[in-house]
Short mmCIF file of C-alpha atoms in Angstrom, two decimals:
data_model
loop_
_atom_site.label_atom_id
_atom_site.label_comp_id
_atom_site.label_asym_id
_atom_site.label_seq_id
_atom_site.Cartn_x
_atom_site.Cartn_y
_atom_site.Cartn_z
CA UNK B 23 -13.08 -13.63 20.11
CA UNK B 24 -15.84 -11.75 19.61
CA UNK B 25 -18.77 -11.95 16.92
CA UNK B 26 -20.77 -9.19 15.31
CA UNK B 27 -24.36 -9.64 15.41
CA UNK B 28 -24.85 -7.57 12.14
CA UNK B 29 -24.05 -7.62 8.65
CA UNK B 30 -20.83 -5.73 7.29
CA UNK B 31 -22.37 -3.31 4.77
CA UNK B 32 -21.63 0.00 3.40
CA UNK B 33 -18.51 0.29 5.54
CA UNK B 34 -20.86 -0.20 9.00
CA UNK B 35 -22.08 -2.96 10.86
CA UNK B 36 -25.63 -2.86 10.71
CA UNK B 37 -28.18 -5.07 11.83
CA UNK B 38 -29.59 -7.69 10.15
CA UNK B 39 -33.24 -8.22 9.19
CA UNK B 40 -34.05 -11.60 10.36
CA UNK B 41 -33.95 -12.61 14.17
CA UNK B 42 -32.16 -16.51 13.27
CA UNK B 43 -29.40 -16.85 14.04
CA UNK B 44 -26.49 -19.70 13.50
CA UNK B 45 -24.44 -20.95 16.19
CA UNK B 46 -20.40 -21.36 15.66
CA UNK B 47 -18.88 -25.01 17.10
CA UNK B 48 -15.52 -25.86 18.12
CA UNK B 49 -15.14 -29.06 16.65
CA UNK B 50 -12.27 -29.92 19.25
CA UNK B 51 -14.79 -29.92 21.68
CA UNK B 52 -17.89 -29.42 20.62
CA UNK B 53 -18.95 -26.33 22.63
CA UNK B 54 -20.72 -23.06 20.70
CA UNK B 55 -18.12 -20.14 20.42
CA UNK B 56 -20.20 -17.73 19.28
CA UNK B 57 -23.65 -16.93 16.57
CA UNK B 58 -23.86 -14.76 13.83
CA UNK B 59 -26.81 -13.59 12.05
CA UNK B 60 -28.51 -15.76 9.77
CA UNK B 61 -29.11 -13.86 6.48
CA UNK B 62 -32.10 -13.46 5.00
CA UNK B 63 -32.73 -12.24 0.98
CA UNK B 64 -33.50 -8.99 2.27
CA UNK B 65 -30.08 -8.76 3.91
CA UNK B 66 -28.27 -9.88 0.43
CA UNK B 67 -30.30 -7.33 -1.33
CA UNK B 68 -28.82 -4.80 0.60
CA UNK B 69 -25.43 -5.39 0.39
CA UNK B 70 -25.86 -6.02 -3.24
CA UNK B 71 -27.47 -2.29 -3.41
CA UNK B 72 -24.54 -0.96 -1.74
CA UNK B 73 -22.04 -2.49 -3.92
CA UNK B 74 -23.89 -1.40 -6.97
CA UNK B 75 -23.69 1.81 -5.60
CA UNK B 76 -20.23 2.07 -4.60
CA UNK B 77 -19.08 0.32 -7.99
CA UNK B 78 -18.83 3.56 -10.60
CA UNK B 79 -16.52 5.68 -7.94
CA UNK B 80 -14.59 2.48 -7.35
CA UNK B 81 -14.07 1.28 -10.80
CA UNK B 82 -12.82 4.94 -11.52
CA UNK B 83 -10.50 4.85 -8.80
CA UNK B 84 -6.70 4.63 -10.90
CA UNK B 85 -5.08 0.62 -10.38
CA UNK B 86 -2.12 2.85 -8.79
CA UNK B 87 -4.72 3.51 -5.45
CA UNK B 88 -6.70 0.35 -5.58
CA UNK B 89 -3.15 -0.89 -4.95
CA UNK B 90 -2.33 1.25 -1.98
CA UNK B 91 -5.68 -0.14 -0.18
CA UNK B 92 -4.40 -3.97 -1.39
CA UNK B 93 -1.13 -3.29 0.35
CA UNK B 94 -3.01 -1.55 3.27
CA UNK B 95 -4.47 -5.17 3.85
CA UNK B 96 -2.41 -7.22 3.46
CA UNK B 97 -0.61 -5.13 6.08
CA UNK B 98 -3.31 -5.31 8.49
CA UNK B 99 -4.07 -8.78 8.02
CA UNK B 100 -0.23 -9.45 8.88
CA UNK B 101 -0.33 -7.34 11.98
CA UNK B 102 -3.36 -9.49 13.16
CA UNK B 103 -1.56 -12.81 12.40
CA UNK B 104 -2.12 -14.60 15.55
CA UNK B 105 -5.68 -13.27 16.11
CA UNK B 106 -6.83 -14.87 12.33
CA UNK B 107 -5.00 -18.09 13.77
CA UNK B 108 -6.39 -18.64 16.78
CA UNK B 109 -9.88 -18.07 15.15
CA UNK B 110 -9.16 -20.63 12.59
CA UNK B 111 -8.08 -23.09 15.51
CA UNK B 112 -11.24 -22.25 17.17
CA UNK B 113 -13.82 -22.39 14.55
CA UNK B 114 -12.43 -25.08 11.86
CA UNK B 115 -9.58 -27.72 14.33
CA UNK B 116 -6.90 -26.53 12.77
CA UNK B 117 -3.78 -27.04 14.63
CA UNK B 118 -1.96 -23.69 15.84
CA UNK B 119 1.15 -23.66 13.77
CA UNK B 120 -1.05 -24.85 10.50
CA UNK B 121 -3.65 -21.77 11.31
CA UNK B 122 -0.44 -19.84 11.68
CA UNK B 123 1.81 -20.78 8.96
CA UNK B 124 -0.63 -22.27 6.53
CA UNK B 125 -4.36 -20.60 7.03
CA UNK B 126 -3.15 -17.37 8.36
CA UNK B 127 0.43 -17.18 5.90
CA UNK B 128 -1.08 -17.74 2.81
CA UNK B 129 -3.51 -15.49 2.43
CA UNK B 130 -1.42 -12.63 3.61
CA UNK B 131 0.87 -13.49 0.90
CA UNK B 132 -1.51 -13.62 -1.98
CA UNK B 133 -3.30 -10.17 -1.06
CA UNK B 134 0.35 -8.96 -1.52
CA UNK B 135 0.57 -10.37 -4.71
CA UNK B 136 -2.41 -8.65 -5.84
CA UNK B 137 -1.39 -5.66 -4.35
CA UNK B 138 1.62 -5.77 -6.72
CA UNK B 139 -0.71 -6.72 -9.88
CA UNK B 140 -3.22 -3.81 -9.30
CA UNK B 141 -0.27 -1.51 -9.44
CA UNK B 142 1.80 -2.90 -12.68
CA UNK B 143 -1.08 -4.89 -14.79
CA UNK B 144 -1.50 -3.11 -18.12
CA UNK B 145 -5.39 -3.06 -17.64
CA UNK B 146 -4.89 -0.98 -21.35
CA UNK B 147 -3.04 -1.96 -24.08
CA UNK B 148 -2.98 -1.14 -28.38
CA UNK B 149 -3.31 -4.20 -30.66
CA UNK B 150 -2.89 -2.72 -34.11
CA UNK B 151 -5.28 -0.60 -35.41
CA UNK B 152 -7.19 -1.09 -31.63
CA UNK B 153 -7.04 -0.18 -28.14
CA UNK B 154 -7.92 -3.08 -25.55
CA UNK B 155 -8.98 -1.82 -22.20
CA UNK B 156 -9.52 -4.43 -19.15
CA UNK B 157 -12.57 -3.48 -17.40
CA UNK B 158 -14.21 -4.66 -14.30
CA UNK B 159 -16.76 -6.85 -14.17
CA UNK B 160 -19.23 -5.31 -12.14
CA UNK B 161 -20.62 -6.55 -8.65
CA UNK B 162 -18.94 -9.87 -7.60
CA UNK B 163 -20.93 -12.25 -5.54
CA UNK B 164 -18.53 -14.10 -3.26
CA UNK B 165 -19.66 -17.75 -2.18
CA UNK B 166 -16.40 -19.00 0.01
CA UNK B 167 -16.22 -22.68 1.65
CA UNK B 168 -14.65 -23.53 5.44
CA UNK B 169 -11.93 -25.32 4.74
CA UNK B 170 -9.09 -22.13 4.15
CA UNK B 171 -11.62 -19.74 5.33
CA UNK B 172 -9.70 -16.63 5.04
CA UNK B 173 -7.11 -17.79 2.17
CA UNK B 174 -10.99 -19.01 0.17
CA UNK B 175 -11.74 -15.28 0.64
CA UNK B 176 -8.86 -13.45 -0.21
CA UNK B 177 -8.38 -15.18 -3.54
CA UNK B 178 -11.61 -13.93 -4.52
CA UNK B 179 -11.82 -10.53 -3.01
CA UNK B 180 -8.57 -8.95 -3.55
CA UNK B 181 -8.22 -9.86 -7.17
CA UNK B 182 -11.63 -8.90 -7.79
CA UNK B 183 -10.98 -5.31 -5.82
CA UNK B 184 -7.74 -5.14 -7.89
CA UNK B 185 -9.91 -5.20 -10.92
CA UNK B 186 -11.83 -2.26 -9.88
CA UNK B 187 -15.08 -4.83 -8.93
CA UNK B 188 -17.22 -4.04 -5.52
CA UNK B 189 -18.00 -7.64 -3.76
CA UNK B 190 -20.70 -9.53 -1.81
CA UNK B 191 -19.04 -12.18 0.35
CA UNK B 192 -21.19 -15.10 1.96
CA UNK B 193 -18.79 -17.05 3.43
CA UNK B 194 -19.68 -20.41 4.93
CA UNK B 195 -21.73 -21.00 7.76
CA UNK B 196 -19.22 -23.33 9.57
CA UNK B 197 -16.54 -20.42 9.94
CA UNK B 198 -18.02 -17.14 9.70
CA UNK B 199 -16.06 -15.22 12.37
CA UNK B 200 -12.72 -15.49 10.65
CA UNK B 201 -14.49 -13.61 7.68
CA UNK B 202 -15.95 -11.23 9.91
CA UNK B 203 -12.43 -10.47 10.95
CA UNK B 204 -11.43 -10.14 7.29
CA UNK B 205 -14.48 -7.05 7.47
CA UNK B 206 -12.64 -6.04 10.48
CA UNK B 207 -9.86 -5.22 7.60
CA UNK B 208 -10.69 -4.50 5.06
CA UNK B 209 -12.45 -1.46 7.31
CA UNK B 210 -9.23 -0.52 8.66
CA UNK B 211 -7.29 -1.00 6.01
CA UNK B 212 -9.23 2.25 4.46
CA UNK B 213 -11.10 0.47 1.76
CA UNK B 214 -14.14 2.89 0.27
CA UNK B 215 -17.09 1.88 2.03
CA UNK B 216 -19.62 -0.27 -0.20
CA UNK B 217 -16.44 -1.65 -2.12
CA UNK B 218 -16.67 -5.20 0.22
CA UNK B 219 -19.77 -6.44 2.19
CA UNK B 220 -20.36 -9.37 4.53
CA UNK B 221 -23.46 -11.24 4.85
CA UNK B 222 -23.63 -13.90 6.80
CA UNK B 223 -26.09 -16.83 6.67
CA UNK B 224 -26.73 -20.24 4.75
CA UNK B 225 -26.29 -21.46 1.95
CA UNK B 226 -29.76 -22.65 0.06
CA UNK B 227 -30.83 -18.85 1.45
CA UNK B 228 -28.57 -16.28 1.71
CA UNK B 229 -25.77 -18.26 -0.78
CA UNK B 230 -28.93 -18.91 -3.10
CA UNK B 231 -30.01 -15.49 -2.92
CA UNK B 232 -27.12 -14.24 -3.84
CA UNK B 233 -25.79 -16.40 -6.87
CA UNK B 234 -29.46 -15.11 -8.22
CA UNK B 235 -29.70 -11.59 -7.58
CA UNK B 236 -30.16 -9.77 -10.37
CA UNK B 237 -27.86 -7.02 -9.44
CA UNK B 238 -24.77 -9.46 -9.26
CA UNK B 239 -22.67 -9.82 -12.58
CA UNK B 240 -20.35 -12.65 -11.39
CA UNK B 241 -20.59 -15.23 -9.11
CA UNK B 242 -17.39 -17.06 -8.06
CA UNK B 243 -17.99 -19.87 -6.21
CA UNK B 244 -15.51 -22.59 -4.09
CA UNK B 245 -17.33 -26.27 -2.99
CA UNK B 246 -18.85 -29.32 -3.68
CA UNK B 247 -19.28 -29.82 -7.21
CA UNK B 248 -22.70 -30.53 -6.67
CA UNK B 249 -23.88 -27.25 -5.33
CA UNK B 250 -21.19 -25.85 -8.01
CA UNK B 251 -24.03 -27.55 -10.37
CA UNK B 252 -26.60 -25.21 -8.56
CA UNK B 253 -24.64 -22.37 -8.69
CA UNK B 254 -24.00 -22.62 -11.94
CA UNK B 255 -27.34 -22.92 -13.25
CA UNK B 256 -28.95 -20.15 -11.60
CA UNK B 257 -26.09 -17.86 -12.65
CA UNK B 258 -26.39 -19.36 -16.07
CA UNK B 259 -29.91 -18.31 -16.48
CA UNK B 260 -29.50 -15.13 -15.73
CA UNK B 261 -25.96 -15.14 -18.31
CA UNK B 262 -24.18 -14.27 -15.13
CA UNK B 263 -20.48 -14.88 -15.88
CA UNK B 264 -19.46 -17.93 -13.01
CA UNK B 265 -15.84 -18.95 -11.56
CA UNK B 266 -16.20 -22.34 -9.92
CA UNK B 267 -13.49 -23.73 -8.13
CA UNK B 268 -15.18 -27.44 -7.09
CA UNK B 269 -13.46 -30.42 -6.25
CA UNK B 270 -11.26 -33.36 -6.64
CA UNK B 271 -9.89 -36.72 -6.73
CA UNK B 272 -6.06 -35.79 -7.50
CA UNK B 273 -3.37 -38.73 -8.20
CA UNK B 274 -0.35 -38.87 -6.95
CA UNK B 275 1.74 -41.05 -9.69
CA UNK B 276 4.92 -42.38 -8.38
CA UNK B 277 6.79 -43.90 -11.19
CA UNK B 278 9.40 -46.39 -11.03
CA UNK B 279 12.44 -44.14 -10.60
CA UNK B 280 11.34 -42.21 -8.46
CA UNK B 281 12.52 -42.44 -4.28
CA UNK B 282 9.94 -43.72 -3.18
CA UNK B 283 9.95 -43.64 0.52
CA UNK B 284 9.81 -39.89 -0.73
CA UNK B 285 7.07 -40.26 -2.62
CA UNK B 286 5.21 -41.83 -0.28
CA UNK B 287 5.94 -39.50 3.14
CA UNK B 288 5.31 -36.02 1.11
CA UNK B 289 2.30 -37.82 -0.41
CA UNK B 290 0.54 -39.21 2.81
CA UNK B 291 1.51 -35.82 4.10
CA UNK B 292 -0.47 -34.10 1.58
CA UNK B 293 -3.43 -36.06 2.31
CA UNK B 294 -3.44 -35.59 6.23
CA UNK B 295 -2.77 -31.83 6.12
CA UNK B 296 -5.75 -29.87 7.36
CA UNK B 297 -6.99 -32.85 8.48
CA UNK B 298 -7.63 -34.13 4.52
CA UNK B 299 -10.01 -31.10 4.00
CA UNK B 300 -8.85 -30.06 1.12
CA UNK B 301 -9.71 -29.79 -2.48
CA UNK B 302 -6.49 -30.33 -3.89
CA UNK B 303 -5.50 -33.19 -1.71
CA UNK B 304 -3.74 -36.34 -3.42
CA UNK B 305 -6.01 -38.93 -2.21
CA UNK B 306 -5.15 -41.54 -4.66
CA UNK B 307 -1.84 -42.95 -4.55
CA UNK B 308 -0.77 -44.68 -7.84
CA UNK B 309 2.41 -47.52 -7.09
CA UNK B 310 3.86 -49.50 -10.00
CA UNK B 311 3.03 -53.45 -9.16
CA UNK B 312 6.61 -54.41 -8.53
CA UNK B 313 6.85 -51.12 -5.49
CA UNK B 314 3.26 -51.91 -4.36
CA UNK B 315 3.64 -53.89 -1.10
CA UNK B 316 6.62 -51.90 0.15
CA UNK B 317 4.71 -48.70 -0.93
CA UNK B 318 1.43 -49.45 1.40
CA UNK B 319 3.75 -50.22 4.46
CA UNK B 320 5.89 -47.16 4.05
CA UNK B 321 2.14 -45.27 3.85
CA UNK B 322 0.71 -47.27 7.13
CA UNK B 323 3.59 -46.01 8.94
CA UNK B 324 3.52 -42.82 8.25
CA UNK B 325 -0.31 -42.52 8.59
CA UNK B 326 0.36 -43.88 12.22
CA UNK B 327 2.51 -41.01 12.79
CA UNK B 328 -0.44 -38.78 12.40
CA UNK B 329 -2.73 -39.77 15.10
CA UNK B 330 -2.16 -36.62 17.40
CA UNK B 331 -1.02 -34.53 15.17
CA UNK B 332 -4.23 -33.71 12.83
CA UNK B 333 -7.06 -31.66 14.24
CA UNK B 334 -11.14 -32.83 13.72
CA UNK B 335 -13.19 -32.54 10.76
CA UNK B 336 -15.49 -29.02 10.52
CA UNK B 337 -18.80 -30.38 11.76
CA UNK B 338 -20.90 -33.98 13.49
CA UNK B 339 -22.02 -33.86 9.60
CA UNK B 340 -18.42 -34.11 7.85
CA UNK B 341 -17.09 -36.80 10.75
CA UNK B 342 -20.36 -38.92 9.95
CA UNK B 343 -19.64 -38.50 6.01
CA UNK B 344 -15.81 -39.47 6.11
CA UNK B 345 -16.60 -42.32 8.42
CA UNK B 346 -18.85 -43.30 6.29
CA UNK B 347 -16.73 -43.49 3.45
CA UNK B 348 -14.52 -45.60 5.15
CA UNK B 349 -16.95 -48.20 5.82
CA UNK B 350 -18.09 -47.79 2.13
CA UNK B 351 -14.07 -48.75 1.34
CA UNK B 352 -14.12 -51.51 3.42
CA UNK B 353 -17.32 -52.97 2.65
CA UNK B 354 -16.32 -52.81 -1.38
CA UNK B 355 -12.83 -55.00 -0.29
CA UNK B 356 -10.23 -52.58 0.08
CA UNK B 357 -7.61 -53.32 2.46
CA UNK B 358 -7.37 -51.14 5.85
CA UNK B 359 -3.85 -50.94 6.86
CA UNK B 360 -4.00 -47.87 9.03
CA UNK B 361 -7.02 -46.01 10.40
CA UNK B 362 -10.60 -46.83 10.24
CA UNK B 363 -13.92 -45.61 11.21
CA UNK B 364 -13.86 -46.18 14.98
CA UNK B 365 -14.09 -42.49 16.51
CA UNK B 366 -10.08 -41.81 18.33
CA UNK B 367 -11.58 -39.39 21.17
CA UNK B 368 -14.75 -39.50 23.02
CA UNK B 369 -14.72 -35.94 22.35
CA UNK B 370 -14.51 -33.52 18.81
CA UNK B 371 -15.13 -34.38 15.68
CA UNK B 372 -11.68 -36.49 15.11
CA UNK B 373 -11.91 -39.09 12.14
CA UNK B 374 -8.25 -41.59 12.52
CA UNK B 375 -5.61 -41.28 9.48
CA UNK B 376 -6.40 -43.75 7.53
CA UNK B 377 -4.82 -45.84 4.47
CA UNK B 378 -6.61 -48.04 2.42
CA UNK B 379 -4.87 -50.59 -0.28
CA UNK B 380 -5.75 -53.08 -2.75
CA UNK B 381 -7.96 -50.11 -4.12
CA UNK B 382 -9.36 -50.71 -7.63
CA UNK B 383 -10.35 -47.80 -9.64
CA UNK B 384 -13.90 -48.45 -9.82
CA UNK B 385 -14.38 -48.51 -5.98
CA UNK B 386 -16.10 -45.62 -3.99
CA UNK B 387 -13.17 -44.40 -2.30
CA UNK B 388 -11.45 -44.13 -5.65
CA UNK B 389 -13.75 -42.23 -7.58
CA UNK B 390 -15.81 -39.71 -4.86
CA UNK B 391 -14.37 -36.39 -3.01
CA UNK B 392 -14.04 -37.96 0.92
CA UNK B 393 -12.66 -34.72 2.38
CA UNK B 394 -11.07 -36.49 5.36
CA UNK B 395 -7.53 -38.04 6.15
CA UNK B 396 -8.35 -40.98 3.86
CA UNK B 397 -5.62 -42.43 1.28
CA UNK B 398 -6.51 -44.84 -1.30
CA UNK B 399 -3.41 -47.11 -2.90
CA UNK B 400 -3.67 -48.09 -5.92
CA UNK B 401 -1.51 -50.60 -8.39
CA UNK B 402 -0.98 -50.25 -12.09
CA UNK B 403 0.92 -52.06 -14.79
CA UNK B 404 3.00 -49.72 -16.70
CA UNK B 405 2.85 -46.00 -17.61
CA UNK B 406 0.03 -46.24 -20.17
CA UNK B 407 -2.08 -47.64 -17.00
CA UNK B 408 -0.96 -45.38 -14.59
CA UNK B 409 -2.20 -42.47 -16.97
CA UNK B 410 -5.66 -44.46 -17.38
CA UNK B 411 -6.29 -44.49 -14.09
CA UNK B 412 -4.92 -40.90 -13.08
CA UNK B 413 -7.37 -39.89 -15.85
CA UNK B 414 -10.17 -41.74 -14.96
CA UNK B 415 -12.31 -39.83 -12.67
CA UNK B 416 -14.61 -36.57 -13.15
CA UNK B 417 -12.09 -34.83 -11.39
CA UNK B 418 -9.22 -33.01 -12.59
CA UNK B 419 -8.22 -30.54 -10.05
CA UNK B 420 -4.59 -30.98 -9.13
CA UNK B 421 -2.06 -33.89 -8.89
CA UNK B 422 1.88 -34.74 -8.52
CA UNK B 423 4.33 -36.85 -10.42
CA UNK B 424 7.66 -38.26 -9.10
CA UNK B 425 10.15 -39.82 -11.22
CA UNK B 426 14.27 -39.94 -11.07
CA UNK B 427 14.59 -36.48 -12.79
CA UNK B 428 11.82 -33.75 -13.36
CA UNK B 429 12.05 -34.09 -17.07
CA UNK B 430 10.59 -37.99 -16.90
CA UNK B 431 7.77 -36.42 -14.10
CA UNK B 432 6.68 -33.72 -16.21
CA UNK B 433 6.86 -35.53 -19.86
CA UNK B 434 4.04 -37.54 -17.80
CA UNK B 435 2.16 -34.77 -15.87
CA UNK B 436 1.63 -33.14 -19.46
CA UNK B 437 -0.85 -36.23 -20.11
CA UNK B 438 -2.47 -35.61 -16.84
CA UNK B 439 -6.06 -33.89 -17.16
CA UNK B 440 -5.79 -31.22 -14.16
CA UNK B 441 -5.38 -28.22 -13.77
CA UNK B 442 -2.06 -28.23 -11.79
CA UNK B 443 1.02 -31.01 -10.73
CA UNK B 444 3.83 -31.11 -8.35
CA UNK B 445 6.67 -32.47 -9.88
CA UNK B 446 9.10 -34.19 -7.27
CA UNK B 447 7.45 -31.96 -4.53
CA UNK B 448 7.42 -28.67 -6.06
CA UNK B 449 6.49 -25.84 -3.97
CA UNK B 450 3.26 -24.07 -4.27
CA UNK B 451 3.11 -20.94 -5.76
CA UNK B 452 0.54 -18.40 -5.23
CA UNK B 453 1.24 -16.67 -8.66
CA UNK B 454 0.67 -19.34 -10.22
CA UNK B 455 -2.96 -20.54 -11.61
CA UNK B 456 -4.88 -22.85 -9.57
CA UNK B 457 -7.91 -24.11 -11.13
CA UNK B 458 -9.65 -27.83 -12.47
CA UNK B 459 -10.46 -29.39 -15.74
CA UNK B 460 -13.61 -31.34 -16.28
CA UNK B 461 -15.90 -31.58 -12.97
CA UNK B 462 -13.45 -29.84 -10.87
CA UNK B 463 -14.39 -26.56 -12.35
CA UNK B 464 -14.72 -23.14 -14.47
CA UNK B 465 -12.12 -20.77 -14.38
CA UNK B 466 -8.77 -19.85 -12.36
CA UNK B 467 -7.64 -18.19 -9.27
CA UNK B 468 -4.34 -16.39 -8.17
CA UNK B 469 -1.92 -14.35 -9.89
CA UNK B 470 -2.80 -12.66 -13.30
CA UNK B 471 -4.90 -15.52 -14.27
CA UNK B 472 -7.19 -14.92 -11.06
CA UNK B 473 -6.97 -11.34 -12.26
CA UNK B 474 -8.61 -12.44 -15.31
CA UNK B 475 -11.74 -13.85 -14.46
CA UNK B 476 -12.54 -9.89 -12.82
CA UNK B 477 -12.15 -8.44 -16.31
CA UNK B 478 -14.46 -8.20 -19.24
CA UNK B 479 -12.84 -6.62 -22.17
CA UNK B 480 -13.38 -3.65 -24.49
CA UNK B 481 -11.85 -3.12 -27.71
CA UNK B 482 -11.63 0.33 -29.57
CA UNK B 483 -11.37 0.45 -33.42
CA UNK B 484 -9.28 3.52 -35.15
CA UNK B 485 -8.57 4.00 -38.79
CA UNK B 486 -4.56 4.14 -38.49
CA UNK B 487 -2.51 1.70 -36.23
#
């Protein structure tokens, strides 16, 4: 793989204005892969000029052709399957079939969906006496994290390109060359040059400068709730309209009827899949007293399973801060019974599957985003308990339910306060709305409601209906 040494603007590669640069790890073995340009304010400035410029032509342009360059993507993204996986692999850990199935499938399959929306969304519509057009935005500034680099990406840039917006994208420092490949694209997919830039760079400059440039009239954001904070506050003082998707602490409730050696294998699944970075992980297990012991071996087994099978953590930094965690969990007098901090390989950023029980809710590991394969177990009374505890975080991101029948799961997933719940393993669906309540965010992504947050709305008055 190759990386550009420029910035991706005005449909050209063109060179950036500082001389830093920032190196790209593999965290399998720790060896530099390749350095991008480290963007300065200056560079951000001029991709937002060129996507200010290209935004009246664009915005003009009918849904019917913004489609055609959606579906011109999504085409070329799919014909350079294996090239986005093995730069996933190489950059982030993941393993091959995961890059392949998981951070290479997805995505292609949402920028189809939006190709399909762009074409059939009724971006005007009469409401009585009134006509209700769906406008774009404006300039989008694009902040995306390194955990589904390219999947991050495309749920903000094709919806927002379906809309009629031009975009900014800083993507994170830790896996820039997949989005550079995603520039690669949307270049040969035919996209109108200025409608998408890259910059690349970090986050308190280029990420900063960005989220505050006055030429920017949305900033969607994925990460940490605390720089989510940041974001949101410059944006806000500028009455930039913000998407944040941030993080979480989802439960996984297993109630009584529920099978739940199940329950527990799909669940400590969840948690070790891309190596238990991501947002929506179930990282709190929630077992009724009377399943509790049998529960937490059925987890340490299937934890153990894991050992070879997940890939490292991003970075030195996000091993140290997982392994941390764990001591935190064992420190506070939760039970290890798989895992623990000791490093597996001399080599790579690898953190061991771990499970932790006797969990109380007030513990660390219980109430803070770890972002590693780390499950906490936790015990509750009855159903008014379970929901207590489900509920009783900052988080509200995501979540699951399993009962004997789907009715009794989703009676209790309606009392759950996140934004989205498996019932009995239901499949994900990338039309449908994925977004938090409370700390875990502003806003949605995918399908219409993704389309949404792209839109600002104009309403027409006549005398006659």
């Amino acid at each position: 793989m190759k990386a550009h040494d420029g910035m991706y603007i005005d449909g050209a590669w063109r060179p950036a204005f500082g001389r830093d640069t920032i190196d790209v790890v593999n965290p399998a073995d720790e060896q530099v892969i390749g350095r991008v340009p480290a963007g300065t304010a200056e560079d951000v400035d001029a991709a937002v000029q060129a996507a200010r410029a290209a935004l009246p032509a664009w915005a003009a342009t009918p849904p019917a052709r913004r489609a055609e360059r959606l579906g011109a993507l999504r085409d070329v993204l799919a014909a350079r399957l294996e090239e986005i996986a093995e730069t996933v692999t190489a950059e982030l850990g993941s393993p091959p079939e995961f890059s392949r199935n998981v951070q290479a499938g997805l995505p292609i399959a949402v920028a189809g969906t939006y190709a399909e929306l762009a074409a059939d969304f009724a971006f005007e519509e009469k409401v009585g006496n009134s006509v209700v057009y769906h406008e774009p935005v404006g300039v989008v500034g694009a902040i995306t994290p390194w955990n589904y680099p390219l999947h991050q990406i495309v749920a903000k840039v094709a919806p927002a390109l379906a809309a009629g917006c031009t975009v900014v994208l800083k993507p994170a420092e830790d896996t820039p060359l997949t989005a550079q490949l995603f520039a690669e694209a949307v270049h040969e997919a035919g996209v109108p040059a200025g409608v998408f830039q890259l910059v690349t760079g970090l986050g308190p400059v280029a990420g900063q400068a960005l989220a505050g440039h006055e030429g920017v009239d949305l900033v969607s954001f994925t990460g940490s709730t605390a720089v989510g904070r940041q974001i949101g506050a410059t944006a806000g003082a500028a009455v930039k309209k913000v998407a944040l998707e941030l993080g979480g602490k989802s439960a996984n409730v297993i109630l009584p009827s529920a099978d739940l050696a199940r329950a527990v294998n799909v669940g400590v699944a969840n948690v070790m899949a891309n190596s238990g970075q991501t947002c929506s992980a179930w990282t709190r297990m929630l077992v009724h007293r009377d399943q509790y012991e049998e529960a937490v071996a059925l987890a340490a087994t299937a934890a153990d399973k894991y050992g070879d099978r997940i890939g490292p953590l991003v970075s030195a930094r996000q091993q140290a801060r997982v392994r941390g965690y764990i001591d935190q969990g064992v420190a506070q007098g939760a039970r290890l019974v798989a895992g623990g901090p000791a490093a597996p390989r001399e080599r790579g950023y690898y953190v061991r599957p771990t499970v932790f029980a006797d969990v109380t809710p007030e513990m660390t590991i219980a109430q803070e985003e770890i972002f590693g394969p780390v499950l906490s177990i936790l015990r509750y009374e009855d159903e008014a308990d379970a929901l207590r505890i489900a509920n009783g975080t900052v988080y509200g991101l995501a979540g699951a339910v399993w009962a004997g029948g789907d009715a009794e799961a989703a009676a209790f997933a309606r009392g759950l306060e996140t934004g989205q719940v498996d019932i009995n393993g239901g499949r994900f669906n990338p039309r449908a709305p994925f977004g938090g309540y409370k700390q875990s965010g502003v806003g949605r992504e995918l399908g219409v409601h993704g389309l949404a947050e792209y839109l600002q709305t104009k309403s027409l008055q006549f005398k006659e209906g």
